[in-house]
Coordinates of C-alpha atoms in Angstrom, one line a residue:
M1 CA -0.5 0.4 0.0
A2 CA 1.6 3.4 -0.8
K3 CA 1.6 6.2 1.2
F4 CA 2.0 9.8 0.5
L5 CA 3.8 12.7 2.0
F6 CA 3.4 16.5 0.6
V7 CA 6.9 18.2 0.5
T8 CA 6.5 22.0 0.3
F9 CA 9.7 23.9 -0.8
S10 CA 9.0 27.4 2.0
L11 CA 11.1 30.6 1.5
M12 CA 10.7 34.4 1.5
A13 CA 11.6 36.5 -0.8
E14 CA 12.2 40.6 -0.1
I15 CA 11.8 42.5 -3.3
T16 CA 15.5 44.9 -2.8
D17 CA 14.6 46.8 -5.3
A18 CA 11.2 46.3 -7.5
D19 CA 12.5 48.3 -10.6
A20 CA 15.2 46.1 -10.9
L21 CA 13.7 43.0 -10.4
R22 CA 10.4 44.6 -13.4
E23 CA 13.1 45.3 -15.3
A24 CA 15.2 42.3 -15.7
A25 CA 11.2 40.5 -15.5
L26 CA 10.2 42.2 -18.7
K27 CA 13.4 41.4 -20.6
K28 CA 13.4 37.4 -19.7
F29 CA 9.0 37.8 -21.0
D30 CA 10.0 39.4 -23.9
D31 CA 12.9 36.7 -24.8
D32 CA 10.7 33.6 -23.9
D33 CA 8.9 31.8 -26.3
Q34 CA 5.5 31.5 -25.3
T35 CA 2.2 30.2 -27.3
S36 CA -1.3 29.3 -26.9
D37 CA -4.0 28.1 -29.0
D38 CA -4.9 31.1 -30.8
Y39 CA -2.1 32.0 -31.0
P40 CA 0.5 29.7 -31.7
D41 CA 3.5 31.6 -33.1
T42 CA 5.2 33.3 -30.3
A43 CA 5.2 36.9 -31.8
D44 CA 1.9 36.5 -32.7
W45 CA 1.4 35.7 -28.8
H46 CA 3.3 39.0 -27.9
A47 CA 1.1 41.2 -30.0
S48 CA -2.1 39.4 -28.7
E49 CA -4.3 41.2 -26.1
E50 CA -3.7 38.8 -24.0
G51 CA 0.4 38.7 -24.0
R52 CA -0.1 42.6 -23.9
Q53 CA -1.7 42.4 -20.5
E54 CA 0.3 39.7 -18.9
R55 CA 3.1 42.0 -20.3
R56 CA 1.5 44.8 -18.0
L57 CA 1.7 42.5 -14.9
V58 CA 4.8 41.5 -15.7
A59 CA 5.6 45.7 -15.6
T60 CA 3.3 46.6 -12.4
Q61 CA 2.9 44.1 -9.8
D62 CA 5.9 42.2 -8.4
V63 CA 4.5 38.8 -7.8
D64 CA 4.1 38.6 -12.1
A65 CA 7.4 39.6 -12.2
L66 CA 8.7 36.6 -9.6
N67 CA 6.7 34.4 -11.4
Q68 CA 9.6 34.8 -14.5
F69 CA 12.1 33.8 -13.0
V70 CA 10.5 31.3 -10.0
G71 CA 8.5 29.2 -12.3
F72 CA 10.5 25.5 -12.9
D73 CA 11.5 25.1 -16.6
L74 CA 11.2 21.2 -17.4
A75 CA 14.9 20.9 -17.4
E76 CA 14.9 22.4 -13.8
A77 CA 11.5 20.0 -12.5
R78 CA 13.0 17.4 -14.0
R79 CA 16.3 17.7 -11.8
L80 CA 14.4 18.4 -9.0
L81 CA 12.5 14.9 -9.8
E82 CA 15.1 12.8 -10.3
V83 CA 17.1 13.8 -6.6
I84 CA 13.2 13.2 -4.5
D85 CA 12.9 9.7 -7.5
G86 CA 16.4 9.3 -6.3
V87 CA 15.7 8.5 -2.6
P88 CA 15.3 4.7 -1.8
G89 CA 10.8 3.7 -1.4
V90 CA 10.2 7.0 -2.7
K91 CA 9.1 8.6 -6.1
A92 CA 8.0 11.9 -6.2
V93 CA 4.4 12.7 -7.8
P94 CA 4.7 16.2 -9.0
L95 CA 2.1 18.6 -8.0
G96 CA 3.6 22.3 -8.9
S97 CA 4.2 25.6 -7.7
S98 CA 3.5 29.2 -7.4
V99 CA 4.4 32.6 -6.0
G100 CA 1.6 34.7 -3.9
P101 CA 2.3 37.5 -2.4
M102 CA 2.3 38.2 1.8
E103 CA 1.2 40.6 4.0
G104 CA 3.8 42.8 5.6
T105 CA 6.8 45.0 5.2
T106 CA 9.0 43.6 7.7
Q107 CA 10.8 40.2 7.6
D108 CA 9.2 39.6 11.1
E109 CA 5.0 41.1 9.8
A110 CA 5.9 38.7 6.7
R111 CA 6.9 36.0 8.4
D112 CA 3.8 36.5 11.3
A113 CA 1.3 36.5 8.3
W114 CA 2.3 33.2 7.1
A115 CA 2.1 31.8 10.5
E116 CA -1.5 33.7 10.7
R117 CA -2.0 31.7 7.2
E118 CA -0.6 28.8 7.4
G119 CA -2.4 27.8 10.8
I120 CA 1.1 27.6 12.9
T121 CA -0.1 28.8 16.4
W122 CA 3.1 28.7 18.1
W123 CA 4.4 30.7 15.8
P124 CA 4.2 34.0 18.1
E125 CA 5.8 32.3 20.9
A126 CA 8.6 31.2 18.8
R127 CA 9.5 34.9 18.1
D128 CA 9.2 36.7 21.2
A129 CA 11.1 34.3 24.0
E130 CA 9.4 36.3 26.5
R131 CA 6.3 35.1 25.6
A132 CA 7.6 31.8 25.1
R133 CA 8.8 31.7 28.9
Q134 CA 5.4 33.1 30.2
H135 CA 3.6 30.4 27.9
H136 CA 6.1 27.6 29.8
E137 CA 5.7 29.0 33.1
G138 CA 1.8 29.2 33.1
I139 CA 1.8 32.7 33.2
T140 CA -0.4 33.1 29.9

């Protein structure tokens, strides 16, 4: 009988220069070969309303700009799957990846928002040694 474990790799990206990110993302976007069923030619897709709208999002939205770099290409995804498949008794089942915005303007605020989103109730105590001591001693 097979058992399945959900394996996640999480990290937080701090945008330190949004202009540099967007400029690099636009260059990558313009250089990428993108097509769709309606636009099988890359140049046609880039000229289409769909392509122009996506380019506007890359130019104005941090999440869309970062997605230009975070999405695994086929070769990268294959390498990651090979690493996991190389573990004895394990077979990787690809599910996908995503990038999403986080609340907060500091790393602590972003981590707090992440912990709340994920339902990690012990996070505030882990971050605050005094609060953890009080909880441990039954003060709070």
